[in-house]
Coordinates of C-alpha atoms in Angstrom, one line a residue:
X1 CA -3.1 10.2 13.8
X2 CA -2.7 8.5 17.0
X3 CA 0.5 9.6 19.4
X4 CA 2.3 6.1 19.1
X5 CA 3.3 6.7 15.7
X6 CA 1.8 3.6 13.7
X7 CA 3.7 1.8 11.2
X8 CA 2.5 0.5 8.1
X9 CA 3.7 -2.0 5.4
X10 CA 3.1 -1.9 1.5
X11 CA 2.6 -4.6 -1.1
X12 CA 2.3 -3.5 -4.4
X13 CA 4.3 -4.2 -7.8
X14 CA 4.1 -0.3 -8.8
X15 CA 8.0 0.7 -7.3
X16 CA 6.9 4.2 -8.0
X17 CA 3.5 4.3 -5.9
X18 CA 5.2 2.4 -3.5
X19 CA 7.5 5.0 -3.2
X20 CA 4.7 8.0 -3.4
X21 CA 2.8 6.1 -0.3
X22 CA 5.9 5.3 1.4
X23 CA 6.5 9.2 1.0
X24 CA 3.1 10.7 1.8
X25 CA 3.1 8.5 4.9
X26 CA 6.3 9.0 6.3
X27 CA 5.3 12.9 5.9
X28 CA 2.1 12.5 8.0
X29 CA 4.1 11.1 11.0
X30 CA 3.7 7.2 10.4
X31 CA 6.7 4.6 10.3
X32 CA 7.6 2.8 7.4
X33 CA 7.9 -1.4 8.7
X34 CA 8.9 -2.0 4.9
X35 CA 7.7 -2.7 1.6
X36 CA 7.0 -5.5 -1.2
X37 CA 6.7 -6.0 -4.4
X38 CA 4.5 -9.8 -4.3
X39 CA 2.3 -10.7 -2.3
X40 CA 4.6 -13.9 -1.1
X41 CA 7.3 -10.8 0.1
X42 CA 4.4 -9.1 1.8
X43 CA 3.1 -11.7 3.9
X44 CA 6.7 -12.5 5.1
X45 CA 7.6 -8.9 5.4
X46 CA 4.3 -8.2 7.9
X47 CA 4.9 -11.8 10.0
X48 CA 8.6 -10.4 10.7
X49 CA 7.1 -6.9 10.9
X50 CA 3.9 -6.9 12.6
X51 CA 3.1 -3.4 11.3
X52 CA -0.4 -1.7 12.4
X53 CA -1.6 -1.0 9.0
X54 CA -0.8 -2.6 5.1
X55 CA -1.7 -0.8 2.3
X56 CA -2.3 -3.9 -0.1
X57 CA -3.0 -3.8 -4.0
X58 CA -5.7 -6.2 -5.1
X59 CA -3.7 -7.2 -8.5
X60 CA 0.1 -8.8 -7.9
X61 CA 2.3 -10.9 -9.8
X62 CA 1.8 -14.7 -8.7
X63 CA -0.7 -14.2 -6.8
X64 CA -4.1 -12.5 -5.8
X65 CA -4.6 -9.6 -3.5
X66 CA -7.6 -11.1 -2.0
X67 CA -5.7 -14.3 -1.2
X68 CA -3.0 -12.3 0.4
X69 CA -5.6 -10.4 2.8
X70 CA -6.5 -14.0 3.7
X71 CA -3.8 -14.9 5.0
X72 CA -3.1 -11.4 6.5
X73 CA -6.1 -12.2 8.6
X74 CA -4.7 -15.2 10.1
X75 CA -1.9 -13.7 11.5
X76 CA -0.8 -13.7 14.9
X77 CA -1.8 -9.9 15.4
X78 CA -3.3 -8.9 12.4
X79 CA -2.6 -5.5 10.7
X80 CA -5.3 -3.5 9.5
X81 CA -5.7 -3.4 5.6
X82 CA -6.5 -1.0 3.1
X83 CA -6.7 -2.3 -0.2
X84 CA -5.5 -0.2 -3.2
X85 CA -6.6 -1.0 -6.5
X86 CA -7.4 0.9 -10.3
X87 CA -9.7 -2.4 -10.3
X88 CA -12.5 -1.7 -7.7
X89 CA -15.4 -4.4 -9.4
X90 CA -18.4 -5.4 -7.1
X91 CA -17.2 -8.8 -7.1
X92 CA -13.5 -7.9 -5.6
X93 CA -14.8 -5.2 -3.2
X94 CA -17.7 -8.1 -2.2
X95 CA -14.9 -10.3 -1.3
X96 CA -12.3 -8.0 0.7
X97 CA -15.2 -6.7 2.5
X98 CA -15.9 -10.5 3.6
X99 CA -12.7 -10.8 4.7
X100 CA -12.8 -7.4 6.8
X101 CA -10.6 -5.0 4.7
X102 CA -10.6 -1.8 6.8
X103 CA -10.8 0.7 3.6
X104 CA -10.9 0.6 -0.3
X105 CA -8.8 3.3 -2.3
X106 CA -8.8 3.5 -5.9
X107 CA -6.2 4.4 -8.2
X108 CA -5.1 6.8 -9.1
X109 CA -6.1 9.3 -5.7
X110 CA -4.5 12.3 -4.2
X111 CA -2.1 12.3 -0.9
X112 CA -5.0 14.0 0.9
X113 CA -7.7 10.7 0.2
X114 CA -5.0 8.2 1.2
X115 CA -4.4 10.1 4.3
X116 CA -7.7 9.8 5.5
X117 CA -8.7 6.1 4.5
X118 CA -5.2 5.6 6.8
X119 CA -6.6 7.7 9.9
X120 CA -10.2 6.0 9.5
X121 CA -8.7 2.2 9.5
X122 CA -6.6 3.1 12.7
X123 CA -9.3 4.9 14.3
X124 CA -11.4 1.5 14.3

């Protein structure tokens, strides 16, 4: 992990995995900028935030993960984006890749796989 301690945001509707990534995270010398449960919350918590990383879930109530990184991209400074999903199709992982996602995890995975999809989107 780089020196400066990089913080990192989560949208998901799961309370409980936001909780575990928030946890396994926190552990491994990152700072928590905040969490959301839709994506409308996320994309206000990261303008506010301006975290280094979101870990983003591809399905959310009211609205579409892929929209969401959208509109992530268009931020002033964008964060880097790791998209979290138990629904990793061609046709979604086609699109997030278009739009630059910086790392794909699918549920469920270990503390130990989500660690290193974080340390290889902040290494680039």
């Amino acid at each position: 992990m780089p020196a400066d301690k990089p913080s990192f945001f989560v949208i998901d509707d799961d309370s409980i995995l936001r909780t575990l990534i928030r946890g396994i995270l926190t552990d491994a010398g990152l700072e928590h900028a905040g969490s959301a449960s839709t994506g409308e919350e996320g994309i206000q918590g990261c303008q506010d935030k301006s975290p280094d990383l979101v870990l983003l879930d591809i399905n959310l109530p009211g609205s579409d993960g892929i929209d969401v990184l959208a509109t992530l991209r268009q931020l002033r400074k964008p964060p880097k984006v790791i998209m979290v999903s138990a629904e990793a199709t061609l046709p979604r992982v086609k699109a997030a890749t278009a739009l630059g996602v910086d790392g794909f995890i699918v549920k469920p995975f270990s503390a130990g796989k989500l660690i290193e999809a974080v340390e290889n989107a902040l290494r680039y």
